[in-house]
Amino acid sequence: MSLTPAVAAVARVAHLASDALVDSPSPFSPYWKSLPRNSLQQPSLSVTALPRGADPSPALLAHTTASLLSYTAASSPALVRLLPHLPELASRPVVFHLAAQGDLADALVLRAAVPYFIHSSTPQQAHDNALLASRLARTERKAVIHVFHVGEEGDKVDEVAEEKVKPFLFAEKRPRTLSKATGRPLSPIPSRPQSPAPRPYSPSPNRPYSPVPKHANGNGNGHANGHARKGSELDGRHSPRSATPVTPTFTVPIDPATAELLDGYESAALSTLALVRRSQRALVQRGSTEPHTVIFGLGQTALDFADVAGVAYVDVSLLSPLPASRILGALRPSVRHVIVLEQVRKWTTKWTPFFLDVVGVLQHRDAEDRPTVRSAYLGDTRGLQPDDLATFLEAATTSKPSARTQLGAPFVSATATPEVPHVPRHESSYTRILDHLFGDRLEVSNAPALVATQGELATSPEFALGRVRGALEERAELVKAVQELLRDPKLPPETHALLSQWVLAKDDPAKGERLGADVVAALEPGFPHPAAARVLALRAHFKVPSRWIIGSDAWSYDLGASGLHHAIASGLDVNVLILDTLPYTARNTADPARRKHDVGLYAMNHGDVYVASVAVYASYAQVLQALVEADRFAGPSVVLAYLPYASEEDTTALDLLKETKLAVDAGYWPLYRWDPSKEAAGAEPFALDSDAVKHDLQAFLDRQNHLSQLVRAGPLLPAELVSSLGETLRAERKRRAQQAYAELLTGVDAPPLLVLYASDGGAAEKKAKRLAGRAQARGLATTLATLDSITLDALANEEHVLFVTSTAGQGEPPQNGRAFFRMLNAAAAAASGATPLARLKYAVFAMGDSHYWPRPEDAHYYNRPGRELDAKLAALGGTRLADAGLGDDQDADGAETAYKAWEPRVWAALGVAGVAVREAEPEAITNEHIKAASGFLRGTIAEGLADARSGALAPADTQLTKFHGIYQQDDRDVRDAREAQGAEPAYAFMIRVRLPGGVCAPAQWLAMDRIADEHGAGHFKITTRQTFQFHGVIKRHLKPAIQGINRALLDTLAACGDVNRNVLCSAIPTLSTLHAQVYAFAKAVSEHLLPRTTAYHEIWLDKKLVAGEAIKDHEPLYGEFYLPRKYKIAVAVPPTNDVDVFANDVGFIAIVDAHGALAGFNVTAGGGMGVTHGNKKTYPRTGSMLGFVVPEQGAAVAEKIMLVQRDNGNRVDRKNARLKYTIDRMGLDAFKRAVEEQLGFTFAPARAYAFERNIDDFGWQTGADGRHHFTCFIENGRVQDEPGRAFKTALRAIARVHRGEFRLTANQHLVISGVETGEVPYGLDNLDFSGLRLASSACVAFPTCGLAMAESERYLPLLIDKVEKICEEHGLRNDSIVMRMTGCPNGCARPYLAEVAFVGKAPGVYLMLLGGGYHGQRLNKIYRESVSEPEILAILRPMIKRYALERHAGERFGDWVIRAGYIAPTTEGMAWYEGMGGEGPHREILAAA
């Protein structure tokens, strides 16, 4: 519903006045959703939005320290849940703002349980009373209920200025000042007269009732609705009537507690009067001054009773505390009739409490002077005429006192037709799986759609359980009726057979329903037996439904988990799916008494309940298995489903994935299944499905077993028994000599020194180690450590400390310094002038890249960690030894330029600048040293695999395992959490298979599928190198996984590392003969360039060298140093450049003769994608044409180009070591001559060819041999099961029956190839995607890639969701635009050839590149150096619109952006940076400008 001014005004007051706020879904909710998120997350305000149907009491009771707590809700039956807790809340500063629509009965239920109950009848009064209630609750520290009416959209409310609210709330309590003359309270406003004194009253005639208009505006008071009203304001605690000789004075005493409450109210009312300049009174009387009829009104009315002669209307604002004297003061001696007119219709007893209050007050008057009291219902008075009012008064005063009259039509409840609750879209992750598994059998017993027909309670689990019980009882009645029929001897044999078969198969979903339909068909003609009629009446129960009750905080809240308890105890065959939406990162803020994942333990303790804990974003297959098992289980089943989202609007699928991974991997949400029926069969009932938990448990058990074996194999013995006296003496002498030497160094006058560093990539660590070595050479006692290894308390005891830090992400500290920075920030924020580091003398050297953030608004990210570290150390009392050094990658020598100037200043400050030092620094260990010392790629890998103390290998070995096709990684999603737990990173390994040409047999596909399940993360990836890649393989599974790969006649050797990697080959499904030729060529080249070391077979396949080490390895092509960097080869077949041949070190472009046979290849060299952000010495490059060769010469050409690169490549700087830099350094002609000298022949001139595209041809195609091929879209190559895309299961099923082959494409898709005509599997088409999505590609990036700076694979599909909507708006849904994304600049997804590309720089921040060639023939160029999603969409929206309107026929997007002037074309790799930032009016203004 829309937000009315009254609701908005009250919500605004609650927002400004409260320290904490709790909201139940109500008319207030749109207000909270409309506020900016930062306004709700300010430190001074805590907002708790409760789910639909949730009990607010725990959330209210949890706020014990708030100086003012507000609760906003609708006046509804749900308020009754507050009653048990109101006595406790009554003594707390809480305001209950309740929005009423029609009947006030639900709110009035709470009146007796709270000290204050305030009612507002107009929108303006609602605003003013909201202020009064907030002030009252804060000053009196008591609960206040404020009920008001929602009102209309056109209402006017005069709101107080925001800056006045806090002073009003915190002002001292205003005392009541009485006038000396009258004894009445003085007005707090100097210019305002004091409250009017009472007037004498005399009786008036009973008749006639003739309303007379008094004001032109139609309001009897002459003011707008809700503003100052003319009339008597009754505020005395005793009857204010003047005594006359004929009128006795009535004084009703009140107890001290009530008097104290009234004093508090009147003090708050006076403060509110001073703020808003409008009087706030408990009772406001208007109308006749000598009334014979008084109406006490509680509700909202559009009528003006002041226009009725002889009638006074008393608007009741303060309902509690309401002393008798207040009511009595409104009853003049002339009054003969009292009408209690309340907007209360559905009260459970005949008389309402307020009516009884009025009756009770009248008992203080003499019986002969006592007026008659009648109750009346105040309905909707809009549209009533004066005659209607006169008729009501006539009826009310003449009817029996026990009769209840009515003014106005009854209110139509806003919930007369219950609103179907909204189901958050994220929950469809599970409901779609249920629908997919069970189809027509699925019966959600508390489905939201039932609300329309069965009321609001239809979604509650308790109600649903009752429906299930009723359905099961009716089915039991059906079975009973069938059995009764079977006993009838007159039953026809055919019908008897049908009924017997159904009884035997009644619980079988398929057979039971089919046989049931046959039974109905047999009985419908008519059979003379009462049981037959019952069977037909119960025919709906022949079907065997899968009954589910879904527990969701959003729409089916299970109050007190009563539905769950009853379901578990019932023994009924019902399944309960409980959704837990609490994000892992917010787990500590939740109510610990409502931890849903503990329900599993409770249910398992019951003994006869199936229990499972699942998470669809962690293991889709496990969810399927658990739901199927739950459905099959004969009895109650409870499935706990994790779906962590804070809000539907702000939580993306990527957020769900991250939160789920954190929860599952940390063990917070374990994945398991408990099936008691297995125990009866002698099987294990419990299955733990959490890989991370299983791995940690296995590692623990392995360590325990290892320790036990050590204890048994090598018991501890006294040292005297196992060593000689001489050895002991020598060891002691050595120890003393070392100690003396250390003391000698410490004795130098220069002080001891601590060097602390924070580094991600290793550059800052190397700098710090060099700094520490130079300090030691100058005689300083130096200690080296990471920033996170020291606490602030320990730092405060240090005297001299040097800091070296690099810059990560968006100006963030490196990973091993973040904990220290958090401590430092907290200390700086809490310091308040304190100087805990007064003893510290320090200097900071920071390393960054000034060009990394080129925009002026981003310039503060440059060296931000170092600059903030320097400033905060000084703020905490530290003294600078030297000004901070700011190393810049853009300087001539990079960070070394600033370092050379900074270091001498440090030595001078430490007093060691004059110490003569002959610096002979050890040479840095590089990859070249590691390769040379590795023993042909052995290193200590075998020893590292046997070391169970860590999940990682030694750093040097992680460089060597790349040659074996293995990368060491860790789960970056949980890195911080594990560090906080004191655990090492969650190490795991990536394995890449060598698969030349991307072709595999169905049996090999099944083997890869099985390896992913048994040793990996349950899924695998098709990579841009046309091969398989497994993630999440822990160390002890490496060897079994690789052995399984080898058993499938595949291997991983040379899939990575400084060697020739997997050779690519075009998939070309239509050219069967040609594909066979180029595939054979690719495979031959791969085998020819394969390393010859036996280390791979030794380490992984346990094949030992013979004759000890008498036979040594030999690498005829690579030598002991192998290549300077990776070496990549691709074979393309025009017109399809699906392998991006120009992105490879060597490219072979197939040339066919007039008969369609392979004639040879055009050869390119020097392509490569890798770049380093901010380092203009690095750039992408497309391959240069060398010439034409025949197929027989191809392998030799690939070899000789590799040898020239081996001998001439840059082995000093790996960033400039690729073949592309070698060619540009030597010159293309010189390089070509060097290759031809090696070959012994020259290249022939290149032959003509033409590329048309570099994307895959999706869908069905028929080859020249008559066989069929289907190219299947697999987004970003991830083969896994997910809702709507069960790729892994489907492809496994296909592989089991397929007799052809699978071809993996370099665009990360799959060709199911060689399908015979009679074997075409229909229904496989999954190509209902936009052209943009089909042409997209992304690398893995987070969470496994250690180089990733931003999301890629997990984010690009979400970005495409938004960009393709723009395309569809302009008619471009089916137009192909090549869009690629990588998480770092290394270019795994070949982004520099895409028409639109995004390259990660920091979380959520990317380079944006435009202008790549659609055929993969032209590099793109940097258009913007730093964009986030809003900027991406803002750039692409008008650009795509223009493209749709202005493009030429057949013009591709990458060509158009160049023609339209957005970006200049890139002519060669070395010119890549020229013209970056856009052209003309589209040029980005950079910081350098």
PDB file of C-alpha atoms in Angstrom, residues 588-772:
ATOM      1  CA  ASN A 588      26.742 -13.047  15.740  1.00  0.00           C
ATOM      2  CA  THR A 589      23.977 -10.451  15.556  1.00  0.00           C
ATOM      3  CA  ALA A 590      21.129 -12.964  15.515  1.00  0.00           C
ATOM      4  CA  ASP A 591      19.066 -14.219  18.399  1.00  0.00           C
ATOM      5  CA  PRO A 592      21.044 -17.197  19.767  1.00  0.00           C
ATOM      6  CA  ALA A 593      17.799 -18.814  20.897  1.00  0.00           C
ATOM      7  CA  ARG A 594      16.613 -19.100  17.281  1.00  0.00           C
ATOM      8  CA  ARG A 595      19.518 -20.917  15.622  1.00  0.00           C
ATOM      9  CA  LYS A 596      17.707 -22.921  12.990  1.00  0.00           C
ATOM     10  CA  HIS A 597      20.627 -25.162  12.140  1.00  0.00           C
ATOM     11  CA  ASP A 598      20.365 -26.634  15.635  1.00  0.00           C
ATOM     12  CA  VAL A 599      16.927 -28.012  14.708  1.00  0.00           C
ATOM     13  CA  GLY A 600      18.684 -30.931  13.062  1.00  0.00           C
ATOM     14  CA  LEU A 601      20.118 -32.139  16.363  1.00  0.00           C
ATOM     15  CA  TYR A 602      16.707 -31.901  17.995  1.00  0.00           C
ATOM     16  CA  ALA A 603      15.062 -33.838  15.168  1.00  0.00           C
ATOM     17  CA  MET A 604      17.764 -36.537  15.123  1.00  0.00           C
ATOM     18  CA  ASN A 605      17.366 -37.048  18.853  1.00  0.00           C
ATOM     19  CA  HIS A 606      13.745 -37.943  18.194  1.00  0.00           C
ATOM     20  CA  GLY A 607      15.029 -41.083  16.457  1.00  0.00           C
ATOM     21  CA  ASP A 608      12.402 -41.662  13.790  1.00  0.00           C
ATOM     22  CA  VAL A 609      12.789 -38.528  11.656  1.00  0.00           C
ATOM     23  CA  TYR A 610      14.765 -38.136   8.433  1.00  0.00           C
ATOM     24  CA  VAL A 611      17.040 -35.081   8.754  1.00  0.00           C
ATOM     25  CA  ALA A 612      19.212 -33.357   6.190  1.00  0.00           C
ATOM     26  CA  SER A 613      21.159 -30.120   6.113  1.00  0.00           C
ATOM     27  CA  VAL A 614      21.643 -28.753   2.602  1.00  0.00           C
ATOM     28  CA  ALA A 615      22.850 -25.634   0.770  1.00  0.00           C
ATOM     29  CA  VAL A 616      21.993 -25.244  -2.889  1.00  0.00           C
ATOM     30  CA  TYR A 617      24.864 -22.817  -3.504  1.00  0.00           C
ATOM     31  CA  ALA A 618      27.345 -25.297  -2.045  1.00  0.00           C
ATOM     32  CA  SER A 619      26.227 -28.663  -3.426  1.00  0.00           C
ATOM     33  CA  TYR A 620      23.304 -28.889  -5.827  1.00  0.00           C
ATOM     34  CA  ALA A 621      23.663 -32.660  -6.137  1.00  0.00           C
ATOM     35  CA  GLN A 622      23.447 -33.105  -2.374  1.00  0.00           C
ATOM     36  CA  VAL A 623      20.240 -31.048  -2.306  1.00  0.00           C
ATOM     37  CA  LEU A 624      18.697 -33.316  -4.942  1.00  0.00           C
ATOM     38  CA  GLN A 625      19.729 -36.435  -3.061  1.00  0.00           C
ATOM     39  CA  ALA A 626      18.407 -35.166   0.259  1.00  0.00           C
ATOM     40  CA  LEU A 627      15.025 -34.097  -1.136  1.00  0.00           C
ATOM     41  CA  VAL A 628      14.530 -37.420  -2.912  1.00  0.00           C
ATOM     42  CA  GLU A 629      15.469 -39.360   0.223  1.00  0.00           C
ATOM     43  CA  ALA A 630      13.148 -37.214   2.344  1.00  0.00           C
ATOM     44  CA  ASP A 631      10.258 -37.905  -0.012  1.00  0.00           C
ATOM     45  CA  ARG A 632      10.898 -41.660   0.090  1.00  0.00           C
ATOM     46  CA  PHE A 633      11.162 -41.800   3.881  1.00  0.00           C
ATOM     47  CA  ALA A 634       8.029 -43.197   5.528  1.00  0.00           C
ATOM     48  CA  GLY A 635       7.573 -40.691   8.307  1.00  0.00           C
ATOM     49  CA  PRO A 636       8.418 -37.082   9.140  1.00  0.00           C
ATOM     50  CA  SER A 637      11.360 -35.531   7.287  1.00  0.00           C
ATOM     51  CA  VAL A 638      13.099 -32.284   8.125  1.00  0.00           C
ATOM     52  CA  VAL A 639      15.353 -30.656   5.546  1.00  0.00           C
ATOM     53  CA  LEU A 640      17.288 -27.603   6.720  1.00  0.00           C
ATOM     54  CA  ALA A 641      18.109 -25.448   3.717  1.00  0.00           C
ATOM     55  CA  TYR A 642      20.627 -22.620   3.814  1.00  0.00           C
ATOM     56  CA  LEU A 643      19.801 -19.501   1.792  1.00  0.00           C
ATOM     57  CA  PRO A 644      21.709 -16.556   3.295  1.00  0.00           C
ATOM     58  CA  TYR A 645      20.353 -13.187   2.211  1.00  0.00           C
ATOM     59  CA  ALA A 646      19.849  -9.957   4.107  1.00  0.00           C
ATOM     60  CA  SER A 647      17.297  -8.467   1.729  1.00  0.00           C
ATOM     61  CA  GLU A 648      15.713  -9.479  -1.542  1.00  0.00           C
ATOM     62  CA  GLU A 649      16.646  -6.245  -3.284  1.00  0.00           C
ATOM     63  CA  ASP A 650      20.276  -5.921  -2.263  1.00  0.00           C
ATOM     64  CA  THR A 651      21.486  -9.529  -2.210  1.00  0.00           C
ATOM     65  CA  THR A 652      22.832 -10.880  -5.484  1.00  0.00           C
ATOM     66  CA  ALA A 653      23.403 -14.487  -6.445  1.00  0.00           C
ATOM     67  CA  LEU A 654      27.119 -13.834  -5.976  1.00  0.00           C
ATOM     68  CA  ASP A 655      26.487 -12.700  -2.390  1.00  0.00           C
ATOM     69  CA  LEU A 656      24.493 -15.879  -1.781  1.00  0.00           C
ATOM     70  CA  LEU A 657      27.333 -17.969  -3.146  1.00  0.00           C
ATOM     71  CA  LYS A 658      29.973 -16.251  -0.999  1.00  0.00           C
ATOM     72  CA  GLU A 659      27.943 -16.409   2.205  1.00  0.00           C
ATOM     73  CA  THR A 660      27.134 -20.064   1.596  1.00  0.00           C
ATOM     74  CA  LYS A 661      30.785 -20.936   0.975  1.00  0.00           C
ATOM     75  CA  LEU A 662      31.841 -19.169   4.168  1.00  0.00           C
ATOM     76  CA  ALA A 663      29.210 -20.959   6.233  1.00  0.00           C
ATOM     77  CA  VAL A 664      29.814 -24.409   4.767  1.00  0.00           C
ATOM     78  CA  ASP A 665      33.600 -24.253   4.675  1.00  0.00           C
ATOM     79  CA  ALA A 666      33.826 -22.868   8.204  1.00  0.00           C
ATOM     80  CA  GLY A 667      31.592 -25.662   9.491  1.00  0.00           C
ATOM     81  CA  TYR A 668      28.857 -23.258  10.584  1.00  0.00           C
ATOM     82  CA  TRP A 669      26.436 -24.964   8.199  1.00  0.00           C
ATOM     83  CA  PRO A 670      27.502 -28.595   7.814  1.00  0.00           C
ATOM     84  CA  LEU A 671      26.038 -30.621   4.975  1.00  0.00           C
ATOM     85  CA  TYR A 672      24.752 -33.999   6.136  1.00  0.00           C
ATOM     86  CA  ARG A 673      21.951 -36.562   5.834  1.00  0.00           C
ATOM     87  CA  TRP A 674      20.474 -38.734   8.597  1.00  0.00           C
ATOM     88  CA  ASP A 675      18.239 -41.630   7.535  1.00  0.00           C
ATOM     89  CA  PRO A 676      17.026 -43.817  10.440  1.00  0.00           C
ATOM     90  CA  SER A 677      15.658 -46.406   7.999  1.00  0.00           C
ATOM     91  CA  LYS A 678      19.215 -47.324   7.002  1.00  0.00           C
ATOM     92  CA  GLU A 679      20.055 -48.239  10.562  1.00  0.00           C
ATOM     93  CA  ALA A 680      17.331 -50.887  10.540  1.00  0.00           C
ATOM     94  CA  ALA A 681      18.924 -52.330   7.399  1.00  0.00           C
ATOM     95  CA  GLY A 682      22.337 -52.475   9.064  1.00  0.00           C
ATOM     96  CA  ALA A 683      23.774 -49.483   7.145  1.00  0.00           C
ATOM     97  CA  GLU A 684      25.270 -46.276   8.509  1.00  0.00           C
ATOM     98  CA  PRO A 685      22.388 -43.783   8.984  1.00  0.00           C
ATOM     99  CA  PHE A 686      24.584 -40.666   9.022  1.00  0.00           C
ATOM    100  CA  ALA A 687      26.362 -39.270   5.946  1.00  0.00           C
ATOM    101  CA  LEU A 688      28.587 -36.198   6.201  1.00  0.00           C
ATOM    102  CA  ASP A 689      28.580 -34.360   2.866  1.00  0.00           C
ATOM    103  CA  SER A 690      30.610 -31.251   3.744  1.00  0.00           C
ATOM    104  CA  ASP A 691      33.903 -31.623   1.892  1.00  0.00           C
ATOM    105  CA  ALA A 692      35.634 -28.982   4.017  1.00  0.00           C
ATOM    106  CA  VAL A 693      34.520 -30.567   7.282  1.00  0.00           C
ATOM    107  CA  LYS A 694      35.416 -34.039   6.024  1.00  0.00           C
ATOM    108  CA  HIS A 695      38.850 -32.847   4.944  1.00  0.00           C
ATOM    109  CA  ASP A 696      39.545 -31.109   8.254  1.00  0.00           C
ATOM    110  CA  LEU A 697      38.344 -34.158  10.154  1.00  0.00           C
ATOM    111  CA  GLN A 698      40.462 -36.467   8.022  1.00  0.00           C
ATOM    112  CA  ALA A 699      43.508 -34.217   8.459  1.00  0.00           C
ATOM    113  CA  PHE A 700      42.989 -34.274  12.225  1.00  0.00           C
ATOM    114  CA  LEU A 701      42.687 -38.051  12.253  1.00  0.00           C
ATOM    115  CA  ASP A 702      45.732 -38.374  10.010  1.00  0.00           C
ATOM    116  CA  ARG A 703      47.765 -36.221  12.409  1.00  0.00           C
ATOM    117  CA  GLN A 704      46.534 -38.214  15.378  1.00  0.00           C
ATOM    118  CA  ASN A 705      47.469 -41.492  13.678  1.00  0.00           C
ATOM    119  CA  HIS A 706      50.850 -40.091  12.726  1.00  0.00           C
ATOM    120  CA  LEU A 707      51.564 -38.998  16.281  1.00  0.00           C
ATOM    121  CA  SER A 708      50.494 -42.372  17.631  1.00  0.00           C
ATOM    122  CA  GLN A 709      52.852 -44.096  15.243  1.00  0.00           C
ATOM    123  CA  LEU A 710      55.694 -41.801  16.285  1.00  0.00           C
ATOM    124  CA  VAL A 711      55.100 -42.604  19.928  1.00  0.00           C
ATOM    125  CA  ARG A 712      55.231 -46.316  19.208  1.00  0.00           C
ATOM    126  CA  ALA A 713      58.148 -46.187  16.772  1.00  0.00           C
ATOM    127  CA  GLY A 714      60.423 -43.754  18.559  1.00  0.00           C
ATOM    128  CA  PRO A 715      59.885 -43.434  22.309  1.00  0.00           C
ATOM    129  CA  LEU A 716      61.528 -40.518  24.094  1.00  0.00           C
ATOM    130  CA  LEU A 717      64.766 -41.604  25.794  1.00  0.00           C
ATOM    131  CA  PRO A 718      67.074 -39.711  28.195  1.00  0.00           C
ATOM    132  CA  ALA A 719      69.692 -37.685  26.318  1.00  0.00           C
ATOM    133  CA  GLU A 720      72.510 -39.393  28.263  1.00  0.00           C
ATOM    134  CA  LEU A 721      71.556 -42.729  26.700  1.00  0.00           C
ATOM    135  CA  VAL A 722      71.612 -41.598  23.092  1.00  0.00           C
ATOM    136  CA  SER A 723      74.517 -39.101  22.914  1.00  0.00           C
ATOM    137  CA  SER A 724      78.139 -39.013  24.036  1.00  0.00           C
ATOM    138  CA  LEU A 725      79.730 -36.500  26.399  1.00  0.00           C
ATOM    139  CA  GLY A 726      81.912 -35.138  23.600  1.00  0.00           C
ATOM    140  CA  GLU A 727      78.954 -34.375  21.391  1.00  0.00           C
ATOM    141  CA  THR A 728      77.285 -32.557  24.281  1.00  0.00           C
ATOM    142  CA  LEU A 729      80.378 -30.408  24.877  1.00  0.00           C
ATOM    143  CA  ARG A 730      80.712 -29.492  21.218  1.00  0.00           C
ATOM    144  CA  ALA A 731      77.036 -28.471  21.037  1.00  0.00           C
ATOM    145  CA  GLU A 732      77.362 -26.326  24.138  1.00  0.00           C
ATOM    146  CA  ARG A 733      80.529 -24.590  22.817  1.00  0.00           C
ATOM    147  CA  LYS A 734      78.750 -23.823  19.543  1.00  0.00           C
ATOM    148  CA  ARG A 735      75.750 -22.415  21.375  1.00  0.00           C
ATOM    149  CA  ARG A 736      77.943 -20.145  23.541  1.00  0.00           C
ATOM    150  CA  ALA A 737      79.916 -18.941  20.555  1.00  0.00           C
ATOM    151  CA  GLN A 738      76.719 -17.973  18.760  1.00  0.00           C
ATOM    152  CA  GLN A 739      75.424 -16.227  21.854  1.00  0.00           C
ATOM    153  CA  ALA A 740      78.677 -14.265  22.276  1.00  0.00           C
ATOM    154  CA  TYR A 741      78.572 -13.178  18.630  1.00  0.00           C
ATOM    155  CA  ALA A 742      74.997 -12.004  18.995  1.00  0.00           C
ATOM    156  CA  GLU A 743      75.893 -10.062  22.136  1.00  0.00           C
ATOM    157  CA  LEU A 744      78.803  -8.472  20.307  1.00  0.00           C
ATOM    158  CA  LEU A 745      76.505  -7.208  17.577  1.00  0.00           C
ATOM    159  CA  THR A 746      74.014  -5.970  20.137  1.00  0.00           C
ATOM    160  CA  GLY A 747      76.770  -4.096  21.927  1.00  0.00           C
ATOM    161  CA  VAL A 748      77.179  -1.648  19.050  1.00  0.00           C
ATOM    162  CA  ASP A 749      75.946   1.833  20.006  1.00  0.00           C
ATOM    163  CA  ALA A 750      73.192   1.764  17.353  1.00  0.00           C
ATOM    164  CA  PRO A 751      69.824   0.570  18.757  1.00  0.00           C
ATOM    165  CA  PRO A 752      68.044  -2.702  17.971  1.00  0.00           C
ATOM    166  CA  LEU A 753      65.725  -2.529  14.985  1.00  0.00           C
ATOM    167  CA  LEU A 754      62.435  -4.188  14.026  1.00  0.00           C
ATOM    168  CA  VAL A 755      61.475  -4.371  10.342  1.00  0.00           C
ATOM    169  CA  LEU A 756      57.801  -5.062   9.677  1.00  0.00           C
ATOM    170  CA  TYR A 757      56.289  -5.610   6.260  1.00  0.00           C
ATOM    171  CA  ALA A 758      52.951  -6.304   4.569  1.00  0.00           C
ATOM    172  CA  SER A 759      53.068  -7.813   1.098  1.00  0.00           C
ATOM    173  CA  ASP A 760      50.756  -9.704  -1.255  1.00  0.00           C
ATOM    174  CA  GLY A 761      52.831 -10.208  -4.375  1.00  0.00           C
ATOM    175  CA  GLY A 762      56.205 -10.470  -2.662  1.00  0.00           C
ATOM    176  CA  ALA A 763      57.753  -7.178  -3.811  1.00  0.00           C
ATOM    177  CA  ALA A 764      57.390  -5.463  -0.426  1.00  0.00           C
ATOM    178  CA  GLU A 765      58.636  -8.603   1.337  1.00  0.00           C
ATOM    179  CA  LYS A 766      61.792  -8.636  -0.808  1.00  0.00           C
ATOM    180  CA  LYS A 767      62.332  -4.974  -0.086  1.00  0.00           C
ATOM    181  CA  ALA A 768      61.922  -5.550   3.653  1.00  0.00           C
ATOM    182  CA  LYS A 769      64.322  -8.501   3.644  1.00  0.00           C
ATOM    183  CA  ARG A 770      66.907  -6.454   1.825  1.00  0.00           C
ATOM    184  CA  LEU A 771      66.422  -3.606   4.289  1.00  0.00           C
ATOM    185  CA  ALA A 772      66.867  -5.996   7.247  1.00  0.00           C
TER     186      ALA A 772
END
